[in-house]
Every structure is written in C-alpha cells, then in structure tokens.
Coordinates of C-alpha atoms and ligand atoms in Angstrom, one line a residue:
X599 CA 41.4 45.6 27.9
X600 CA 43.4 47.2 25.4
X601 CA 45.3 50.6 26.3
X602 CA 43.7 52.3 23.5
X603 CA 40.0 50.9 24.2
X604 CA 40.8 52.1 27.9
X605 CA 41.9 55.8 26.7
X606 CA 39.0 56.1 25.1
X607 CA 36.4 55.0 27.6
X608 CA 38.6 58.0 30.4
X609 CA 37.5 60.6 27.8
X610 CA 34.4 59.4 26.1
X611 CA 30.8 58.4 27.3
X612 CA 31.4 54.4 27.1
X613 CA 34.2 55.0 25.0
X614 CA 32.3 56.0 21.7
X615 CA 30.9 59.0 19.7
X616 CA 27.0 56.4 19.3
X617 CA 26.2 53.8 21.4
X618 CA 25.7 50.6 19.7
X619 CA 29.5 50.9 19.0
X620 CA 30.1 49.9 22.4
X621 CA 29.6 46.4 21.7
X622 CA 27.5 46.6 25.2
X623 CA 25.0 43.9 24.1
X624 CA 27.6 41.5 23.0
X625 CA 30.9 41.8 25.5
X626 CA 34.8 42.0 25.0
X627 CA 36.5 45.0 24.0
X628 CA 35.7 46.6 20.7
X629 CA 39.2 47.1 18.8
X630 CA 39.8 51.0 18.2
X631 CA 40.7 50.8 14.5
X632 CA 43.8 52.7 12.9
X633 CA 42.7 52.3 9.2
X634 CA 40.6 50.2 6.0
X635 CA 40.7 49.9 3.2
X636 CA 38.8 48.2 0.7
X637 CA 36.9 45.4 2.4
X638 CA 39.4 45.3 5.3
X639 CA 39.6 47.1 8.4
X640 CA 42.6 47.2 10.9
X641 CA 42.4 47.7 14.4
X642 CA 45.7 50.2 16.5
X643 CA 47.2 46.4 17.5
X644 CA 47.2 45.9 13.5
X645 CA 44.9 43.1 13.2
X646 CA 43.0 42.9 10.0
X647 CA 39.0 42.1 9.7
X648 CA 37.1 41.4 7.0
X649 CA 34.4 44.3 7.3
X650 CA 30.6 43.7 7.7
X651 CA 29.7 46.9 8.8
X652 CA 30.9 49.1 6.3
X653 CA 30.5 52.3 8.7
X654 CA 26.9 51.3 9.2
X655 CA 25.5 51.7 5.5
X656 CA 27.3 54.4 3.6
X657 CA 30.4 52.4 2.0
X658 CA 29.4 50.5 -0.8
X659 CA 32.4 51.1 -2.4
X660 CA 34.0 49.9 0.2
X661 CA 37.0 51.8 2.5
X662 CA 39.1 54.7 1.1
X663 CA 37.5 54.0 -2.5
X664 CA 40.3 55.4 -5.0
X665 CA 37.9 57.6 -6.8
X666 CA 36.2 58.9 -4.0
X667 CA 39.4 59.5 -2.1
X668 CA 40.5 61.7 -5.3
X669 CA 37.7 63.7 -5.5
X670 CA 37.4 64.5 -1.9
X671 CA 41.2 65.8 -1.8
X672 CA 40.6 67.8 -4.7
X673 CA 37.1 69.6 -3.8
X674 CA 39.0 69.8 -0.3
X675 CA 42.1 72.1 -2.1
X676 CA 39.0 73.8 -3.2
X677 CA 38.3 75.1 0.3
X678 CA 36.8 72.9 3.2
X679 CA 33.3 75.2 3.3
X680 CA 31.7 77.9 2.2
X681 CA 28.5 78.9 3.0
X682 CA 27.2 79.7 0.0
X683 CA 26.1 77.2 -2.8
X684 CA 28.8 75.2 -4.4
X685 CA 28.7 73.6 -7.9
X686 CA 29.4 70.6 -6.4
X687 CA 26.0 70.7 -4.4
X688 CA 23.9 71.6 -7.7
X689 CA 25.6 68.7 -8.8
X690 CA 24.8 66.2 -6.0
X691 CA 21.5 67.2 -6.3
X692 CA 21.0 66.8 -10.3
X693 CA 21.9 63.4 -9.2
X694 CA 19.8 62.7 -6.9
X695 CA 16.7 64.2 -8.5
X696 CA 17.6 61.8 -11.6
X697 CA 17.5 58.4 -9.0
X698 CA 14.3 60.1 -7.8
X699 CA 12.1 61.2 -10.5
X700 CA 8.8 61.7 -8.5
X701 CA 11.1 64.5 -6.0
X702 CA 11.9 68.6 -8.0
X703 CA 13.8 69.9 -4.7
X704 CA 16.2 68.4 -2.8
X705 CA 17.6 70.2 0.5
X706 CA 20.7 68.6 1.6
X707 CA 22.1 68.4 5.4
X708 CA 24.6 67.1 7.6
X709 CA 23.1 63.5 8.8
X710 CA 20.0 61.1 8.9
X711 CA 18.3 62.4 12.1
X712 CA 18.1 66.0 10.8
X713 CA 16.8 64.6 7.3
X714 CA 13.7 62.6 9.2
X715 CA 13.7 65.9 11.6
X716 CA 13.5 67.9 8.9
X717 CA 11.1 66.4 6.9
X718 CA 8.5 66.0 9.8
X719 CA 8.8 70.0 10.5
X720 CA 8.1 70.3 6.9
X721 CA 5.3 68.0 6.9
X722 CA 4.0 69.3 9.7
X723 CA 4.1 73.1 8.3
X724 CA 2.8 72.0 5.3
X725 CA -0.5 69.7 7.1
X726 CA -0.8 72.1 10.0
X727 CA -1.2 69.1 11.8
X728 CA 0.7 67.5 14.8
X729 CA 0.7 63.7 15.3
X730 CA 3.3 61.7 13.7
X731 CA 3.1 57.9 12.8
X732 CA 6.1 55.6 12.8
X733 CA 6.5 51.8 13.6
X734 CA 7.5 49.6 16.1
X735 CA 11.1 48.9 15.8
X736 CA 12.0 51.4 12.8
X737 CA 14.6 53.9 14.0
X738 CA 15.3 57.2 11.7
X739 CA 17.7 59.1 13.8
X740 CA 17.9 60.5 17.6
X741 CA 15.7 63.5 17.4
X742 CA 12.9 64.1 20.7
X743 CA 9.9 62.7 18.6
X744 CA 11.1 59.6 16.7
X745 CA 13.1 58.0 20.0
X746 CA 9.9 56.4 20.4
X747 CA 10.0 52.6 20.4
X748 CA 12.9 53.0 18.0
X749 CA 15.3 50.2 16.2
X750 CA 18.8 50.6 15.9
X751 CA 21.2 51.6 19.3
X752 CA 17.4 51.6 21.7
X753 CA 16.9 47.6 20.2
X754 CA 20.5 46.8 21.1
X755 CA 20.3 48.4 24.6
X756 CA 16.8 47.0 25.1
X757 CA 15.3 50.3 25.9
X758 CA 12.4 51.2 23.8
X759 CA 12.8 54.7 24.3
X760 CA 15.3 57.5 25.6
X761 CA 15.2 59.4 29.0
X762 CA 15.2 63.6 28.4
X763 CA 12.2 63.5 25.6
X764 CA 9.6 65.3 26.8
X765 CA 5.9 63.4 27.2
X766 CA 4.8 66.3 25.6
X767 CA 6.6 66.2 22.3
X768 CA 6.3 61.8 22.4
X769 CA 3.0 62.0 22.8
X770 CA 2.6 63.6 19.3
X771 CA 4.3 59.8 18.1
X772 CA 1.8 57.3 17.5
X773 CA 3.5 53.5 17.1
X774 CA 2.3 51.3 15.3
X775 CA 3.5 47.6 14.3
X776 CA 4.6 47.2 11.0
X777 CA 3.2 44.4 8.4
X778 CA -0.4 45.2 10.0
X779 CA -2.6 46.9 7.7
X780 CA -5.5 46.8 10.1
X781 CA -3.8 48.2 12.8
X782 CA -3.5 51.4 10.8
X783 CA -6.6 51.7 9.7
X784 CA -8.2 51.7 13.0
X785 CA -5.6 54.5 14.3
X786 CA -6.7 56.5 11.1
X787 CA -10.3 56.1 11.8
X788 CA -9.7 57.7 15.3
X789 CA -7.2 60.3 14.2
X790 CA -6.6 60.0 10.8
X791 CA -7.9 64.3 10.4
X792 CA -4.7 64.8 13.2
X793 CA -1.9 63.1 11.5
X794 CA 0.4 64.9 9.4
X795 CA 2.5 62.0 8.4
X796 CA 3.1 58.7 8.1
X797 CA 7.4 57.6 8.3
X798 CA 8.6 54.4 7.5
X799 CA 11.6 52.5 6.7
X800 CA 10.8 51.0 3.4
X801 CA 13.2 48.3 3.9
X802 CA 13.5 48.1 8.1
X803 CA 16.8 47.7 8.8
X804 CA 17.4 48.5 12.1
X805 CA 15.9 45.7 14.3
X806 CA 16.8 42.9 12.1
X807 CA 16.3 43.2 8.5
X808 CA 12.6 43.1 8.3
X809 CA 11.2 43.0 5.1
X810 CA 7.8 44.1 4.2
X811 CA 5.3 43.5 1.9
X812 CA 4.8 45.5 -1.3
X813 CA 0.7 45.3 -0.4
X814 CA 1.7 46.8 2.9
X815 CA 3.6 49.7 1.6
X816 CA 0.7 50.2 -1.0
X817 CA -1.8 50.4 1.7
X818 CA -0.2 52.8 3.8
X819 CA 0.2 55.2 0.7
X820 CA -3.5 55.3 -0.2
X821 CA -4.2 55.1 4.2
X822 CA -2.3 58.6 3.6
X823 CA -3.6 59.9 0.5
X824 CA -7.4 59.4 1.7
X825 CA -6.4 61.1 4.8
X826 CA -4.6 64.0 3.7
X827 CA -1.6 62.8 5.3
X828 CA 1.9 62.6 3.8
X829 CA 3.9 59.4 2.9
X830 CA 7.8 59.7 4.5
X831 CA 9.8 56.9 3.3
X832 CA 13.1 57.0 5.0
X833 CA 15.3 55.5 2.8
X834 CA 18.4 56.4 4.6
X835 CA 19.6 53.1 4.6
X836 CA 18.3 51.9 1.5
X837 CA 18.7 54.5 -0.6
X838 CA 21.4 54.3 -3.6
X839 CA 21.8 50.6 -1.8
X840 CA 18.9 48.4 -3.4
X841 CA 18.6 49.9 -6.5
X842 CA 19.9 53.4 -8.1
X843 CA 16.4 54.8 -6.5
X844 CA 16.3 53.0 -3.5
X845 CA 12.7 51.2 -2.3
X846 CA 11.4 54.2 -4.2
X847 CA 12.5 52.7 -7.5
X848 CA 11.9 48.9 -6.7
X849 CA 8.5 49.1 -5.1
X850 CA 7.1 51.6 -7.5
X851 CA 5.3 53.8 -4.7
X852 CA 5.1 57.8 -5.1
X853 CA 6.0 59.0 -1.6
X854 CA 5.5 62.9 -1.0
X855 CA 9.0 62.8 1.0
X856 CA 11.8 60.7 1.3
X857 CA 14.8 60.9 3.4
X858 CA 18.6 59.9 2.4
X859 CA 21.9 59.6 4.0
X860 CA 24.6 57.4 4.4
X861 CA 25.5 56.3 0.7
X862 CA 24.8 59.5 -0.4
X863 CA 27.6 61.2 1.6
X864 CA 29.8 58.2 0.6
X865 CA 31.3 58.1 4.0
X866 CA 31.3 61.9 4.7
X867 CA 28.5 63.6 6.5
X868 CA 25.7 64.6 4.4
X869 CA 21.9 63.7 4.0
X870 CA 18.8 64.8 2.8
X871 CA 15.2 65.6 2.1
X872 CA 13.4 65.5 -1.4
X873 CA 9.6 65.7 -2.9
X874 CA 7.6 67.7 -5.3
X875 CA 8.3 71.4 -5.6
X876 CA 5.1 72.5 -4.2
X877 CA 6.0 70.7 -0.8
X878 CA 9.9 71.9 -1.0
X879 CA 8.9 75.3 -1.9
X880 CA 7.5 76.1 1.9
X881 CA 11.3 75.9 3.4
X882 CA 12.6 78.8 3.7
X883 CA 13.5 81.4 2.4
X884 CA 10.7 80.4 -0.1
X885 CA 8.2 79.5 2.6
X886 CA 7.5 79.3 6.3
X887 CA 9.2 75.8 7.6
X888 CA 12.3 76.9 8.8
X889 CA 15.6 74.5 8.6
X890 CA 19.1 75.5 8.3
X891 CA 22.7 74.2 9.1
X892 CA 26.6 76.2 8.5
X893 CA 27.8 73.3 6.9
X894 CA 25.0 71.9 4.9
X895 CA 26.0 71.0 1.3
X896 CA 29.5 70.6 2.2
X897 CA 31.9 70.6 -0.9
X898 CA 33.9 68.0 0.4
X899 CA 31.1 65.8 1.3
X900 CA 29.3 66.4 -1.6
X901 CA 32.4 65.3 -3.9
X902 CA 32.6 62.1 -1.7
X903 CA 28.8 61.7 -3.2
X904 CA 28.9 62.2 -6.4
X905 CA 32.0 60.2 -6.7
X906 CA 30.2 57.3 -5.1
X907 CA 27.0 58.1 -7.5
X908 CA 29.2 58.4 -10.6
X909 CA 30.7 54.8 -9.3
X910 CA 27.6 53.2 -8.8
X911 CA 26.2 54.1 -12.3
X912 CA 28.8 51.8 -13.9
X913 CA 27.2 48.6 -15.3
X914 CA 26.5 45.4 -13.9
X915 CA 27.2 47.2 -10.2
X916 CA 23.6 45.9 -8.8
X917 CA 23.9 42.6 -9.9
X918 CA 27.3 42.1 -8.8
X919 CA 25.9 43.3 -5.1
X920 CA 23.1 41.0 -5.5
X921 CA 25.2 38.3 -6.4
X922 CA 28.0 38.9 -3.7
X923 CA 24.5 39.1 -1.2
X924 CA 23.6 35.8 -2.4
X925 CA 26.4 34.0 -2.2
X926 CA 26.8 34.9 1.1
X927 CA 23.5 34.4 2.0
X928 CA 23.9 30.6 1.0
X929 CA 27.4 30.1 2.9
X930 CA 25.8 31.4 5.8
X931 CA 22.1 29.6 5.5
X932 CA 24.4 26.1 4.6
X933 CA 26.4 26.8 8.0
X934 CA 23.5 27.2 10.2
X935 CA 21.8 23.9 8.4
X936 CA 25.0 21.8 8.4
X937 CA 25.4 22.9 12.5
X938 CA 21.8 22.2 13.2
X939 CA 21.1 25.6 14.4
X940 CA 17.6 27.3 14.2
X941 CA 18.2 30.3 12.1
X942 CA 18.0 31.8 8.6
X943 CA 19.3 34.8 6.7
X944 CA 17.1 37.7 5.8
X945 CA 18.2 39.5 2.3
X946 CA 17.5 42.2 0.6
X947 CA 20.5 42.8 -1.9
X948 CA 23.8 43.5 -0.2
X949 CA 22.0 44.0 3.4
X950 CA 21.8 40.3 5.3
X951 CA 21.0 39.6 8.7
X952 CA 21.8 36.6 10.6
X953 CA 17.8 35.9 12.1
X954 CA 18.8 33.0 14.9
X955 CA 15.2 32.0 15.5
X956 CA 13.2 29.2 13.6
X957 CA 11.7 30.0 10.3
X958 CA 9.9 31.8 9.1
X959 CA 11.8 35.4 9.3
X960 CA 9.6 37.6 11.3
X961 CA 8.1 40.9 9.4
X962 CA 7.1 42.9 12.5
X963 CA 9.5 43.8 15.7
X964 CA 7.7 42.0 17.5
X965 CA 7.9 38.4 16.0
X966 CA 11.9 39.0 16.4
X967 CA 12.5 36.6 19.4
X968 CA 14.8 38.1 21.7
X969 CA 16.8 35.0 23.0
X970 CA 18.6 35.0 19.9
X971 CA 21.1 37.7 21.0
X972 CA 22.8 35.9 23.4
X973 CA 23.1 33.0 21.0
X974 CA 24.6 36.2 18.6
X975 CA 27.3 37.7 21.4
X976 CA 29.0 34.2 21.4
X977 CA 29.2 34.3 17.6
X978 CA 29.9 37.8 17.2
X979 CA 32.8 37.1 19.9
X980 CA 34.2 34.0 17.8
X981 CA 34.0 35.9 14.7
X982 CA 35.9 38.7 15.6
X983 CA 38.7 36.4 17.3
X984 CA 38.9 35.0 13.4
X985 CA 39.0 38.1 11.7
X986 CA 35.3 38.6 11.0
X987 CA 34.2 41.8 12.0
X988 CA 30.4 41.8 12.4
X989 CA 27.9 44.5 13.9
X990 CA 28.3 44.1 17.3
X991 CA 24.1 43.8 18.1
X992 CA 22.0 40.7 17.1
X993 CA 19.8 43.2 15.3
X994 CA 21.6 45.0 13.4
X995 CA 22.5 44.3 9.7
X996 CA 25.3 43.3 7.8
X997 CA 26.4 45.5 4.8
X998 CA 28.8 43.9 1.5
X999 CA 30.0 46.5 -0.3
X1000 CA 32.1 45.8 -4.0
X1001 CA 35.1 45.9 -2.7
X1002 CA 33.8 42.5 -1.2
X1003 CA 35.5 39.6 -3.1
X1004 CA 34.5 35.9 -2.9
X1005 CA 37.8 35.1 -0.9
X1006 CA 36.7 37.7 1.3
X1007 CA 33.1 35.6 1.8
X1008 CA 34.4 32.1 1.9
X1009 CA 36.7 33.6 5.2
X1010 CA 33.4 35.4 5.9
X1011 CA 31.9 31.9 6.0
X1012 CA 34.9 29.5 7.2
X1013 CA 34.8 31.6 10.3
X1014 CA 31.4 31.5 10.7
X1015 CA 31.5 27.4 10.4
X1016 CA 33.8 27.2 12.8
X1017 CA 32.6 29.8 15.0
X1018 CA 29.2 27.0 15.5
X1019 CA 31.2 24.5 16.0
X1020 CA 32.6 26.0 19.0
X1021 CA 29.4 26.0 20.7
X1022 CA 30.7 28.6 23.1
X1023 CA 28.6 28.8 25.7
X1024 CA 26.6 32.2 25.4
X1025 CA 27.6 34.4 27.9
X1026 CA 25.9 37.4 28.8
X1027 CA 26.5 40.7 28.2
X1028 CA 29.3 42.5 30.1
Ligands
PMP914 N1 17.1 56.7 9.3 C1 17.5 55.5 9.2 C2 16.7 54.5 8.5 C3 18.7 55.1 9.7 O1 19.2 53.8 9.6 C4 19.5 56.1 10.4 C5 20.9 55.7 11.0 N2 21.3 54.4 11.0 C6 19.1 57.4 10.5 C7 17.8 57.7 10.0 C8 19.8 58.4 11.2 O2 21.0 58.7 10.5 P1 22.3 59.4 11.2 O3 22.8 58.4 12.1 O4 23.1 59.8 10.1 O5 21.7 60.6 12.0

C-alpha cells in the first residue's frame, strides 16, 4: 500500500471525500494524485495515466485548461466570495439561459445533489403534492429522498439504498424501471393526482451508460402533463456534454425543470436549477419554496464556467468529441471482438462504457448483468498498471474530454488489448 494511500485511509472514512473513489468494487490501492494536466493525470509516486474520468464529468476541456485557469485566477484577485450577486453570475446565467431556451430563471448552487434537492422542494411547493418518481438505477445526488435504488457509488457498492434515510421521507419515492412506458402508466393510474414530479436522467449515466429511447422520454412528458405533474430532467451529467443544450437540445422535449452541474462549474463547485419564470418565481424571496446557500454563485466558480462555456462555443468542438468518442468506441469494440470477449461499448458522444455482457446493451438497470464487474476489476487493474486510468466501478462511465488526442486513444486502446490478453484471472473485490 502506498504511504500516501495509507495516510489518507488514518484520517479519512475509506480514505476518500465519496465513495466510489475507493476503488472498493475493483481492489489494489487507488494512487493519491499530485497533479493533471490536459488529458494526463499524475499520481504523488509520479506516474502518469491517461485520464478517463475526467473528475467524474465536469472536464471537457480537460485538466488545468489554460483559459479556464486564467480566468479563475483573475475573478479570484477579484475576491474569493461575496455574498451578494456578482457580474460574473449574471453572466453564467445569460449563458445558460441561451443553451436552454425553454428555462427564464436560473438559480445557481454549490453541487448536483442540492440542484435535484432543490428542484424537488420547488416542485413540490409549486404541485402541493408529495410523491416523487425516479428510476431504477438513475442516481441524482445523496439527498434522503433520491438514495432510493440509486446508480452511481450505491451500484458500485451493490447497495440499492443508504442506511440513515428515514422510511418516512423514502416512502414519498416511487421507483420505477426505466425504458417501460407501461410501468408508468399503471403507477399514474393509482397515484398519478399524488405525484408532484417525475426525475430522470435523460441520458443514464450512472449504472452503465443506458440509453433511452426518444419515444420513452416523449411519453413520460405527456404521462406528466396529463397528470399535472412536472417533468425534471437531470442533466447534470449531460448537460453542456452532448450538445450545447444537453438532452434538452438533442431530444427536443420541453421539461418544466432541469438540473446542471459538473461542466457547468468547469471543475469548480457550482450547479443549478432552471424553468419558466412562473415556476422560478416561487423561490424565495419572490415566493414561498425556500433554498439558499453562503457560497452560491461563487465568482470563482462561475468564471471557471463561463470560461468552459465561452470554450465550448468554438466551432467544430462537438464533432471533434463525437469523433474522438467514436474512434475510441471502435478501438475498444475491435479489442473485445479480436479477444473473443462478450461485450460492446455503449455511446453517447464523448461518454462510453465498457458493457461486458452479450449484445444487445441493456436499456433498463435491470438488464445490466452483474457478473460483468468482476470480469471489469481485472481490467480496470491491468489498465491502471499500463497507464490507463479508468473509473474504478464496472458501471460507471468513461468521459474524453478535448484535450484527448488520438495518441492518447491508441495507448487508451494498446493497453486495453493487452490488458485481454492477460486473461487475469478475475479476482474479487478486496
Ligand atoms: N445528478 C446526476 C445525474 C449525477 O451524475 C450526479 C453526480 N454524479 C449528481 C446528480 C450529484 O451531483 P454532485 O455529486 O455534484 O452532488
């Protein structure tokens, strides 16, 4: 074990600040890293990695991204918070709003889980009803009422839901499986009048990468509509990532909220939550949903986001991600076939995931066959001894970001050849 790895785990719950970064589900030691940049990480023994996890989402520039370095030092010599409103966070949010056409208001906070948290109370004051819908598998943060059957970290662990939630606030969570129209119809027939939202992951991307249906989408939004429930798309992963508007933008659907993060603090903390006015008007202090935080809208973290924004508008950025996503789609899909291994890659853009089951790739949580993951620790193990630095869970995703080059995918995929060929025998979880 190294010292540093060690250090941590005498001071730390498992030696991390979030679970899945424990590498619990896959074994060894996780390196503590000392810096990245670009597409490159480096661990405190200075070993390099090419980077597939991209701090879970929000680097698509990449590490320590020249422009968004600059502006974060100088809003920083600006003063590190305020408390008041910034110019910086009116111009976030004229940003945002632009990527997001159907959405007036935008309320910014500190992370993902107090986005979703904060759109539910909103939907909730705004319904005056109680229930909640989410699906089997999605996660959108760590508050009481969403650790229900939840993707992400609870997938990994193989725990569906977390101990210290009250029944009483889960049992406001209905779960239902995703790609399964019928399945929501019949919980709307029962309690459709009860249900003050529906929240989904557009693109689910935290139990595999399974993608859904337009049709399915569709139908939820009218399921809503004829119910008078709301529509929650978290897009805290796919926002800014597929498109300039997220699954907003490439599906075409009119949600009444939808939740972002990651990207948009461009590796600083900041989120948020965004709809028509006449929702966003009943936060406080213009209505009765209360929702605060001291360092929402921070000036640094909003520069980091409009840096990354102002990137991302440059031309040809999508199709460059797309392309990068496809190539390593194919080096990775022509690995598995030339090894003879059951697998395939699911894709959506610069977001694959390595799906080690027989085709075809599963839509709902539970199609994902769970025998893949120990078949995923040996790789992930061999990777990283080759310089490959992959999320260390069999169902979580990998991000490219443009500092990705082509050299930096044909290591991506030598390793990953070789790492078949090993065979290792999969050993369990440590
Ligand atoms: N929603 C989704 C879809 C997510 O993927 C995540 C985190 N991975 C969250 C919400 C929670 O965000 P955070 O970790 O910033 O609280």
């Amino acid at each position: 074990m190294s010292g540093d790895w060690e250090r941590a785990t005498r001071v730390m719950p498992g030696g991390v600040s979030s679970p899945v970064r424990a590498f619990r589900s896959v074994g060894g030691t996780p390196p503590v890293v000392a810096r990245a940049h670009g597409a490159e990480i480096v661990d405190t023994a200075g070993r390099s990695y090419v980077d597939l996890v991209g701090s879970w989402g929000p680097l698509i520039l990449g590490h320590a991204h020249p422009a968004v370095l600059e502006a974060v030092v100088r809003a920083a010599r600006d003063g590190l918070s305020f408390g008041a409103t910034s110019v910086r966070e009116i111009e976030l949010a004229e940003r945002v709003l632009a990527r997001y056409p159907f959405a007036e208001r935008v309320r910014f906070v500190s992370t993902g889980t107090e986005a979703v948290m904060s759109a539910i109370r909103l939907a909730r004051g705004a319904t005056g009803r109680e229930r909640i819908v989410k699906f089997d598998g999605c996660y959108h943060g760590h508050s009481d009422g969403l650790l229900v059957k939840g993707g992400s970290g609870l997938a990994t662990l193989g725990v569906p839901d977390s101990a210290g939630v009250p029944a009483a606030i889960a049992g406001l969570t209905e779960v239902l499986p995703l790609d399964d129209e019928g399945a929501a119809d019949a919980l709307f027939a029962k309690k459709g009048g009860e249900i003050a939202a529906v929240l989904i992951e557009p693109l689910p991307a935290n139990s595999g990468l399974l993608v859904q249906r337009r049709e399915f989408l569709a139908h939820l939004r009218a399921l809503t509509a004829r119910h008078g429930a709301l529509l929650i798309l978290d897009e805290v992963i796919s926002g800014f990532r597929v498109a300039p508007g997220g699954m907003t933008e490439l599906t075409g659907i009119t949600p009444d909220l939808v939740t972002l993060g990651k990207i948009l603090g461009g590796g600083m903390p900041a989120a948020a939550y965004l709809g028509r006015a006449e929702l966003m008007e009943r936060l406080a202090p213009n209505g009765p949903v209360y929702q605060a935080g001291t360092l929402s809208g921070n000036p640094v973290a909003m520069a980091a986001g409009i840096a990354t924004l102002d990137a991302l508008a440059g031309p040809g950025v999508y199709s460059r991600l797309e392309a990068l996503g496809a190539e390593l789609e194919r080096g990775l899909a022509g690995a598995l076939a030339r090894a003879g291994e059951p697998g395939s890659v699911a894709r959506a853009g610069s977001i694959l995931w390595l799906c080690l089951q027989p085709p075809p790739a599963p839509r709902a949580w539970h199609a994902v066959r769970r025998e893949g993951a120990a078949r995923y620790a040996a790789l992930h193990r061999a990777l990283l001894a080759r310089g490959v630095w992959l999320a260390p869970s069999a169902f979580e995703v990998a991000f490219l970001s443009l500092a990705h080059t082509r050299e930096h995918l044909a290591r991506v995929v030598t390793a990953f050849a070789e790492a078949l060929a090993e065979r290792a025998p999969a050993a369990g979880p440590r």
